[in-house]
PDB file of C-alpha atoms in Angstrom:
ATOM      1  CA  ALA M  12     118.298  98.380  72.239  1.00 86.00           C
ATOM      2  CA  PHE M  13     118.430 100.816  75.181  1.00 89.00           C
ATOM      3  CA  GLN M  14     115.640  99.311  77.293  1.00 88.00           C
ATOM      4  CA  THR M  15     117.900  98.686  80.334  1.00 91.00           C
ATOM      5  CA  GLN M  16     119.285 102.246  80.330  1.00 92.00           C
ATOM      6  CA  LEU M  17     115.822 103.754  79.751  1.00 90.00           C
ATOM      7  CA  LEU M  18     114.359 101.829  82.680  1.00 89.00           C
ATOM      8  CA  SER M  19     117.184 102.468  85.144  1.00 91.00           C
ATOM      9  CA  ASN M  20     115.876 104.033  88.378  1.00 91.00           C
ATOM     10  CA  ASP M  21     112.320 103.221  87.168  1.00 89.00           C
ATOM     11  CA  GLY M  22     112.559 105.642  84.264  1.00 88.00           C
ATOM     12  CA  HIS M  23     113.969 108.543  86.269  1.00 92.00           C
ATOM     13  CA  ASN M  24     117.086 109.172  84.172  1.00 94.00           C
ATOM     14  CA  PRO M  25     118.271 111.755  81.587  1.00 94.00           C
ATOM     15  CA  LEU M  26     117.917 109.359  78.626  1.00 94.00           C
ATOM     16  CA  MET M  27     114.266 108.537  79.391  1.00 95.00           C
ATOM     17  CA  LYS M  28     113.556 112.247  79.910  1.00 94.00           C
ATOM     18  CA  LYS M  29     114.932 113.048  76.434  1.00 96.00           C
ATOM     19  CA  VAL M  30     113.052 110.242  74.684  1.00 95.00           C
ATOM     20  CA  PHE M  31     109.803 111.030  76.509  1.00 95.00           C
ATOM     21  CA  ASP M  32     110.117 114.790  75.901  1.00 96.00           C
ATOM     22  CA  ILE M  33     110.467 114.152  72.149  1.00 95.00           C
ATOM     23  CA  HIS M  34     107.249 112.083  72.177  1.00 94.00           C
ATOM     24  CA  LEU M  35     105.487 114.760  74.200  1.00 94.00           C
ATOM     25  CA  ALA M  36     106.720 117.596  71.963  1.00 95.00           C
ATOM     26  CA  PHE M  37     104.594 116.169  69.135  1.00 94.00           C
ATOM     27  CA  LEU M  38     101.475 116.619  71.260  1.00 91.00           C
ATOM     28  CA  LYS M  39     102.480 120.059  72.525  1.00 90.00           C
ATOM     29  CA  ASN M  40     103.064 121.483  69.035  1.00 89.00           C
ATOM     30  CA  GLY M  41     100.240 121.371  66.499  1.00 83.00           C
ATOM     31  CA  GLN M  42     100.493 118.468  64.045  1.00 87.00           C
ATOM     32  CA  SER M  43      98.456 117.424  61.043  1.00 90.00           C
ATOM     33  CA  GLU M  44      95.680 114.908  61.605  1.00 90.00           C
ATOM     34  CA  ALA M  45      97.671 112.222  59.754  1.00 91.00           C
ATOM     35  CA  ALA M  46     100.833 112.852  61.779  1.00 93.00           C
ATOM     36  CA  LEU M  47      98.889 112.743  65.049  1.00 93.00           C
ATOM     37  CA  LYS M  48      97.618 109.233  64.249  1.00 93.00           C
ATOM     38  CA  HIS M  49     101.246 108.035  64.237  1.00 95.00           C
ATOM     39  CA  VAL M  50     102.074 110.051  67.364  1.00 95.00           C
ATOM     40  CA  PHE M  51      99.247 108.358  69.285  1.00 96.00           C
ATOM     41  CA  ALA M  52     100.352 104.925  67.989  1.00 96.00           C
ATOM     42  CA  SER M  53     103.925 105.645  69.167  1.00 96.00           C
ATOM     43  CA  LEU M  54     102.663 106.734  72.585  1.00 96.00           C
ATOM     44  CA  ARG M  55     100.549 103.569  72.922  1.00 96.00           C
ATOM     45  CA  ALA M  56     103.656 101.474  72.212  1.00 95.00           C
ATOM     46  CA  PHE M  57     105.698 103.634  74.597  1.00 95.00           C
ATOM     47  CA  ILE M  58     103.278 103.108  77.510  1.00 95.00           C
ATOM     48  CA  SER M  59     103.126  99.349  76.862  1.00 94.00           C
ATOM     49  CA  LYS M  60     106.912  99.085  76.655  1.00 93.00           C
ATOM     50  CA  PHE M  61     107.807 101.107  79.760  1.00 93.00           C
ATOM     51  CA  PRO M  62     104.941 100.687  82.272  1.00 93.00           C
ATOM     52  CA  SER M  63     107.167 100.953  85.372  1.00 93.00           C
ATOM     53  CA  ALA M  64     108.348 104.417  84.274  1.00 93.00           C
ATOM     54  CA  PHE M  65     104.729 105.614  84.310  1.00 95.00           C
ATOM     55  CA  PHE M  66     103.267 103.655  87.202  1.00 94.00           C
ATOM     56  CA  LYS M  67     106.149 102.984  89.603  1.00 92.00           C
ATOM     57  CA  GLY M  68     108.820 105.628  89.095  1.00 88.00           C
ATOM     58  CA  ARG M  69     108.418 109.317  89.806  1.00 91.00           C
ATOM     59  CA  VAL M  70     105.076 110.852  88.967  1.00 91.00           C
ATOM     60  CA  ASN M  71     106.395 113.401  86.396  1.00 92.00           C
ATOM     61  CA  LEU M  72     105.955 111.253  83.260  1.00 94.00           C
ATOM     62  CA  CYS M  73     102.387 110.203  84.052  1.00 95.00           C
ATOM     63  CA  ALA M  74     101.439 113.774  85.084  1.00 94.00           C
ATOM     64  CA  ALA M  75     102.848 115.416  81.932  1.00 95.00           C
ATOM     65  CA  LEU M  76     101.233 112.841  79.645  1.00 96.00           C
ATOM     66  CA  CYS M  77      97.783 113.135  81.303  1.00 96.00           C
ATOM     67  CA  TYR M  78      97.912 116.938  80.916  1.00 94.00           C
ATOM     68  CA  GLU M  79      98.698 116.812  77.186  1.00 95.00           C
ATOM     69  CA  ILE M  80      96.239 113.972  76.395  1.00 95.00           C
ATOM     70  CA  LEU M  81      93.407 115.808  78.161  1.00 94.00           C
ATOM     71  CA  LYS M  82      94.187 118.894  76.081  1.00 92.00           C
ATOM     72  CA  CYS M  83      93.735 116.747  72.951  1.00 93.00           C
ATOM     73  CA  CYS M  84      90.387 115.508  74.336  1.00 93.00           C
ATOM     74  CA  THR M  85      88.993 118.995  73.644  1.00 90.00           C
ATOM     75  CA  SER M  86      90.271 119.114  70.051  1.00 90.00           C
ATOM     76  CA  LYS M  87      87.971 120.347  67.291  1.00 90.00           C
ATOM     77  CA  VAL M  88      89.031 117.356  65.184  1.00 90.00           C
ATOM     78  CA  SER M  89      86.925 114.318  66.111  1.00 92.00           C
ATOM     79  CA  SER M  90      89.583 111.757  65.091  1.00 92.00           C
ATOM     80  CA  THR M  91      92.090 113.444  67.453  1.00 93.00           C
ATOM     81  CA  ARG M  92      89.521 113.372  70.282  1.00 93.00           C
ATOM     82  CA  ASN M  93      88.871 109.664  69.639  1.00 95.00           C
ATOM     83  CA  GLU M  94      92.589 108.844  69.610  1.00 95.00           C
ATOM     84  CA  ALA M  95      93.214 110.885  72.780  1.00 95.00           C
ATOM     85  CA  SER M  96      90.308 109.206  74.607  1.00 96.00           C
ATOM     86  CA  ALA M  97      91.591 105.769  73.589  1.00 96.00           C
ATOM     87  CA  LEU M  98      95.121 106.645  74.782  1.00 96.00           C
ATOM     88  CA  LEU M  99      93.829 107.905  78.128  1.00 96.00           C
ATOM     89  CA  TYR M 100      91.797 104.720  78.539  1.00 96.00           C
ATOM     90  CA  LEU M 101      94.883 102.622  77.695  1.00 96.00           C
ATOM     91  CA  LEU M 102      96.898 104.517  80.314  1.00 96.00           C
ATOM     92  CA  MET M 103      94.271 103.742  82.986  1.00 96.00           C
ATOM     93  CA  ARG M 104      93.947 100.104  81.910  1.00 96.00           C
ATOM     94  CA  ASN M 105      97.726  99.527  81.873  1.00 96.00           C
ATOM     95  CA  ASN M 106      98.007 101.118  85.307  1.00 95.00           C
ATOM     96  CA  PHE M 107      95.263  98.743  86.556  1.00 95.00           C
ATOM     97  CA  GLU M 108      97.064  95.717  85.059  1.00 94.00           C
ATOM     98  CA  PHE M 109     100.400  96.941  86.480  1.00 94.00           C
ATOM     99  CA  THR M 110      98.994  96.866  90.037  1.00 93.00           C
ATOM    100  CA  LYS M 111      97.799  93.265  89.417  1.00 92.00           C
ATOM    101  CA  ARG M 112      94.228  94.511  88.884  1.00 90.00           C
ATOM    102  CA  ARG M 113      93.944  96.255  92.229  1.00 90.00           C
ATOM    103  CA  THR M 114      93.657  99.953  91.315  1.00 89.00           C
ATOM    104  CA  PHE M 115      94.749 102.687  88.891  1.00 91.00           C
ATOM    105  CA  LEU M 116      95.112 105.306  91.626  1.00 88.00           C
ATOM    106  CA  ARG M 117      98.154 107.048  90.145  1.00 90.00           C
ATOM    107  CA  THR M 118      96.522 107.720  86.777  1.00 93.00           C
ATOM    108  CA  HIS M 119      93.224 108.593  88.497  1.00 91.00           C
ATOM    109  CA  LEU M 120      94.948 111.240  90.634  1.00 86.00           C
ATOM    110  CA  GLN M 121      97.001 112.674  87.771  1.00 91.00           C
ATOM    111  CA  ILE M 122      93.929 112.989  85.521  1.00 92.00           C
ATOM    112  CA  ILE M 123      91.996 114.930  88.189  1.00 86.00           C
ATOM    113  CA  ILE M 124      95.028 117.161  88.845  1.00 84.00           C
ATOM    114  CA  ALA M 125      95.483 117.747  85.087  1.00 89.00           C
ATOM    115  CA  VAL M 126      91.776 118.657  84.742  1.00 87.00           C
ATOM    116  CA  SER M 127      92.108 121.152  87.619  1.00 79.00           C
ATOM    117  CA  LEU M 128      95.281 122.650  86.086  1.00 81.00           C
ATOM    118  CA  LEU M 129      93.721 122.933  82.629  1.00 86.00           C
ATOM    119  CA  ILE M 130      90.705 124.696  84.121  1.00 80.00           C
ATOM    120  CA  ALA M 131      92.972 127.062  86.053  1.00 72.00           C
ATOM    121  CA  ASP M 132      94.917 127.751  82.811  1.00 74.00           C
ATOM    122  CA  GLY M 133      91.646 128.465  80.979  1.00 72.00           C
ATOM    123  CA  ALA M 134      92.281 125.592  78.555  1.00 74.00           C
ATOM    124  CA  LEU M 135      89.303 123.483  79.583  1.00 74.00           C
ATOM    125  CA  SER M 136      85.589 124.027  80.004  1.00 65.00           C
ATOM    126  CA  GLY M 137      82.706 121.586  80.249  1.00 59.00           C
ATOM    127  CA  GLY M 138      82.030 121.956  76.513  1.00 73.00           C
ATOM    128  CA  THR M 139      80.388 119.212  74.487  1.00 84.00           C
ATOM    129  CA  ARG M 140      83.677 118.158  72.879  1.00 89.00           C
ATOM    130  CA  PHE M 141      85.199 117.236  76.229  1.00 90.00           C
ATOM    131  CA  GLN M 142      81.945 115.594  77.384  1.00 89.00           C
ATOM    132  CA  ASP M 143      82.059 113.448  74.221  1.00 91.00           C
ATOM    133  CA  SER M 144      85.566 112.294  75.133  1.00 93.00           C
ATOM    134  CA  LEU M 145      84.416 111.315  78.642  1.00 92.00           C
ATOM    135  CA  LEU M 146      81.573 109.334  77.072  1.00 93.00           C
ATOM    136  CA  ILE M 147      84.016 107.500  74.756  1.00 94.00           C
ATOM    137  CA  ILE M 148      86.162 106.538  77.783  1.00 95.00           C
ATOM    138  CA  ASN M 149      83.086 105.239  79.646  1.00 93.00           C
ATOM    139  CA  ASN M 150      82.009 103.218  76.602  1.00 94.00           C
ATOM    140  CA  PHE M 151      85.467 101.648  76.352  1.00 94.00           C
ATOM    141  CA  ALA M 152      85.249 100.589  80.007  1.00 94.00           C
ATOM    142  CA  ASN M 153      81.757  99.103  79.581  1.00 92.00           C
ATOM    143  CA  SER M 154      82.575  97.120  76.443  1.00 93.00           C
ATOM    144  CA  ASP M 155      86.012  95.848  77.578  1.00 93.00           C
ATOM    145  CA  ARG M 156      85.245  92.125  78.013  1.00 92.00           C
ATOM    146  CA  PRO M 157      88.395  91.038  79.945  1.00 92.00           C
ATOM    147  CA  MET M 158      87.660  93.772  82.502  1.00 93.00           C
ATOM    148  CA  LYS M 159      83.973  92.894  83.030  1.00 90.00           C
ATOM    149  CA  ALA M 160      84.525  90.862  86.217  1.00 89.00           C
ATOM    150  CA  THR M 161      86.851  93.434  87.831  1.00 93.00           C
ATOM    151  CA  ALA M 162      86.267  96.716  89.664  1.00 92.00           C
ATOM    152  CA  PHE M 163      87.792  98.603  86.726  1.00 94.00           C
ATOM    153  CA  PRO M 164      84.616  99.724  84.856  1.00 93.00           C
ATOM    154  CA  SER M 165      83.031 101.166  88.022  1.00 93.00           C
ATOM    155  CA  GLU M 166      86.309 102.929  88.928  1.00 92.00           C
ATOM    156  CA  VAL M 167      86.416 104.506  85.446  1.00 93.00           C
ATOM    157  CA  LYS M 168      82.793 105.607  85.886  1.00 92.00           C
ATOM    158  CA  ASP M 169      83.655 107.116  89.275  1.00 89.00           C
ATOM    159  CA  LEU M 170      86.566 109.045  87.724  1.00 89.00           C
ATOM    160  CA  THR M 171      84.458 110.525  84.894  1.00 90.00           C
ATOM    161  CA  LYS M 172      81.797 111.454  87.472  1.00 87.00           C
ATOM    162  CA  ARG M 173      84.410 113.286  89.555  1.00 82.00           C
ATOM    163  CA  ILE M 174      85.620 115.163  86.480  1.00 85.00           C
ATOM    164  CA  ARG M 175      82.043 116.254  85.722  1.00 85.00           C
ATOM    165  CA  THR M 176      81.665 117.517  89.319  1.00 79.00           C
ATOM    166  CA  VAL M 177      84.809 119.649  88.918  1.00 78.00           C
ATOM    167  CA  LEU M 178      83.501 120.944  85.572  1.00 81.00           C
ATOM    168  CA  MET M 179      80.139 121.885  87.113  1.00 79.00           C
ATOM    169  CA  ALA M 180      81.917 123.785  89.881  1.00 76.00           C
ATOM    170  CA  THR M 181      83.953 125.517  87.174  1.00 73.00           C
ATOM    171  CA  ALA M 182      80.807 126.547  85.319  1.00 74.00           C
ATOM    172  CA  GLN M 183      79.664 128.155  88.581  1.00 76.00           C
ATOM    173  CA  MET M 184      83.007 129.963  88.785  1.00 72.00           C
ATOM    174  CA  LYS M 185      82.633 131.210  85.223  1.00 72.00           C
ATOM    175  CA  LYS M 186      79.283 132.719  86.229  1.00 77.00           C
ATOM    176  CA  HIS M 187      80.943 134.630  89.066  1.00 73.00           C
ATOM    177  CA  GLU M 188      84.243 135.534  87.384  1.00 72.00           C
ATOM    178  CA  LYS M 189      83.519 139.260  87.797  1.00 77.00           C
ATOM    179  CA  ASP M 190      82.942 138.761  91.535  1.00 80.00           C
ATOM    180  CA  PRO M 191      86.374 137.911  93.016  1.00 77.00           C
ATOM    181  CA  GLU M 192      85.034 137.153  96.532  1.00 80.00           C
ATOM    182  CA  MET M 193      82.426 134.687  95.252  1.00 81.00           C
ATOM    183  CA  LEU M 194      84.953 133.133  92.867  1.00 77.00           C
ATOM    184  CA  VAL M 195      87.521 132.541  95.615  1.00 78.00           C
ATOM    185  CA  ASP M 196      84.756 131.208  97.856  1.00 80.00           C
ATOM    186  CA  LEU M 197      83.872 128.571  95.271  1.00 76.00           C
ATOM    187  CA  GLN M 198      87.545 127.657  94.852  1.00 73.00           C
ATOM    188  CA  TYR M 199      87.913 127.407  98.608  1.00 76.00           C
ATOM    189  CA  SER M 200      85.020 124.943  98.874  1.00 73.00           C
ATOM    190  CA  LEU M 201      86.573 122.905  96.029  1.00 71.00           C
ATOM    191  CA  ALA M 202      89.927 122.867  97.843  1.00 68.00           C
ATOM    192  CA  LYS M 203      88.148 121.759 101.020  1.00 71.00           C
ATOM    193  CA  SER M 204      86.337 118.944  99.229  1.00 65.00           C
ATOM    194  CA  TYR M 205      89.778 117.550  98.348  1.00 66.00           C
ATOM    195  CA  ALA M 206      91.021 117.478 101.953  1.00 63.00           C
ATOM    196  CA  SER M 207      91.758 113.758 101.618  1.00 62.00           C
ATOM    197  CA  THR M 208      93.942 114.174  98.504  1.00 71.00           C
ATOM    198  CA  PRO M 209      96.720 116.708  99.173  1.00 77.00           C
ATOM    199  CA  GLU M 210      97.732 116.975  95.479  1.00 75.00           C
ATOM    200  CA  HIS M 211      94.272 118.209  94.441  1.00 73.00           C
ATOM    201  CA  ARG M 212      94.004 120.527  97.412  1.00 80.00           C
ATOM    202  CA  LYS M 213      97.368 122.046  96.503  1.00 85.00           C
ATOM    203  CA  THR M 214      96.241 122.567  92.867  1.00 80.00           C
ATOM    204  CA  TRP M 215      93.186 124.567  93.953  1.00 80.00           C
ATOM    205  CA  LEU M 216      95.079 126.533  96.621  1.00 86.00           C
ATOM    206  CA  ASP M 217      97.631 127.502  93.946  1.00 88.00           C
ATOM    207  CA  SER M 218      94.786 128.571  91.674  1.00 82.00           C
ATOM    208  CA  MET M 219      93.250 130.679  94.487  1.00 85.00           C
ATOM    209  CA  ALA M 220      96.626 132.324  95.118  1.00 90.00           C
ATOM    210  CA  LYS M 221      96.857 133.289  91.422  1.00 88.00           C
ATOM    211  CA  ILE M 222      93.449 135.022  91.608  1.00 85.00           C
ATOM    212  CA  HIS M 223      94.449 136.867  94.799  1.00 89.00           C
ATOM    213  CA  VAL M 224      97.716 138.078  93.218  1.00 92.00           C
ATOM    214  CA  LYS M 225      95.783 139.221  90.114  1.00 88.00           C
ATOM    215  CA  ASN M 226      93.445 141.239  92.354  1.00 88.00           C
ATOM    216  CA  GLY M 227      96.338 142.680  94.365  1.00 92.00           C
ATOM    217  CA  ASP M 228      95.280 140.792  97.519  1.00 91.00           C
ATOM    218  CA  PHE M 229      98.803 139.783  98.492  1.00 95.00           C
ATOM    219  CA  SER M 230      98.217 138.826 102.127  1.00 96.00           C
ATOM    220  CA  GLU M 231      95.418 136.460 101.040  1.00 93.00           C
ATOM    221  CA  ALA M 232      97.725 134.956  98.397  1.00 94.00           C
ATOM    222  CA  ALA M 233     100.382 134.508 101.087  1.00 97.00           C
ATOM    223  CA  MET M 234      97.833 132.673 103.257  1.00 95.00           C
ATOM    224  CA  CYS M 235      97.172 130.246 100.378  1.00 93.00           C
ATOM    225  CA  TYR M 236     100.899 129.573 100.022  1.00 96.00           C
ATOM    226  CA  VAL M 237     101.248 129.057 103.795  1.00 96.00           C
ATOM    227  CA  HIS M 238      98.487 126.429 103.544  1.00 93.00           C
ATOM    228  CA  VAL M 239     100.329 124.782 100.627  1.00 93.00           C
ATOM    229  CA  ALA M 240     103.572 124.761 102.649  1.00 95.00           C
ATOM    230  CA  ALA M 241     101.718 123.207 105.615  1.00 93.00           C
ATOM    231  CA  LEU M 242     100.217 120.536 103.325  1.00 89.00           C
ATOM    232  CA  VAL M 243     103.641 119.630 101.929  1.00 90.00           C
ATOM    233  CA  ALA M 244     105.215 119.601 105.415  1.00 92.00           C
ATOM    234  CA  GLU M 245     102.436 117.358 106.756  1.00 88.00           C
ATOM    235  CA  PHE M 246     102.773 114.983 103.819  1.00 85.00           C
ATOM    236  CA  LEU M 247     106.565 114.751 104.198  1.00 87.00           C
ATOM    237  CA  HIS M 248     106.236 114.226 107.954  1.00 89.00           C
ATOM    238  CA  ARG M 249     103.829 111.321 107.347  1.00 84.00           C
ATOM    239  CA  LYS M 250     106.239 109.752 104.851  1.00 80.00           C
TER     240      LYS M 250
END
């Protein structure tokens, strides 16, 4: 009934924010396994009904959803992990269809950023549960018949490979967590490897700044924030 209002300004409006926040609140606050099944079904319908809000409007909706779904991909409950993996795959597939089967760059970027944020928040490690979820997503891509002749399966494979690279770097960081210089060094090389994608670089620079502040190295933290400011300024100048 409110489709027109919800999609005004490509989903960037107070009504959409309220409706989306209610959906997201169910993922943020622990639910029973049975309730979560319905939550995931509602979210699948939501993505299918309002694709432009996720893939054309502002990035906030896609970013927030990727973050919460990835959290569910590490759940102890296997049915929740399966549902979350399927939802993440649907998000990528719908994004690919939305761009007339050219790319799912927005979702790709937001997933990598969410992974980096979850690692920085200590909510994600390369544990077997998360690896299982990545495997489920890859299997979906390989067995999706209508997508066989497109670049989609190989792009999904590339994304899961990138996530594993970030997780391996994180495992290295975990090993050196008592050595702040080594830890920051590893984060710096990660930030550098994302030179071509400013959003990722910013995520890791923010994470480095947090470590510096924790260690009382305020001038180093300030340097990180100066780099972030320069990144943002450069990006805006290019736009």
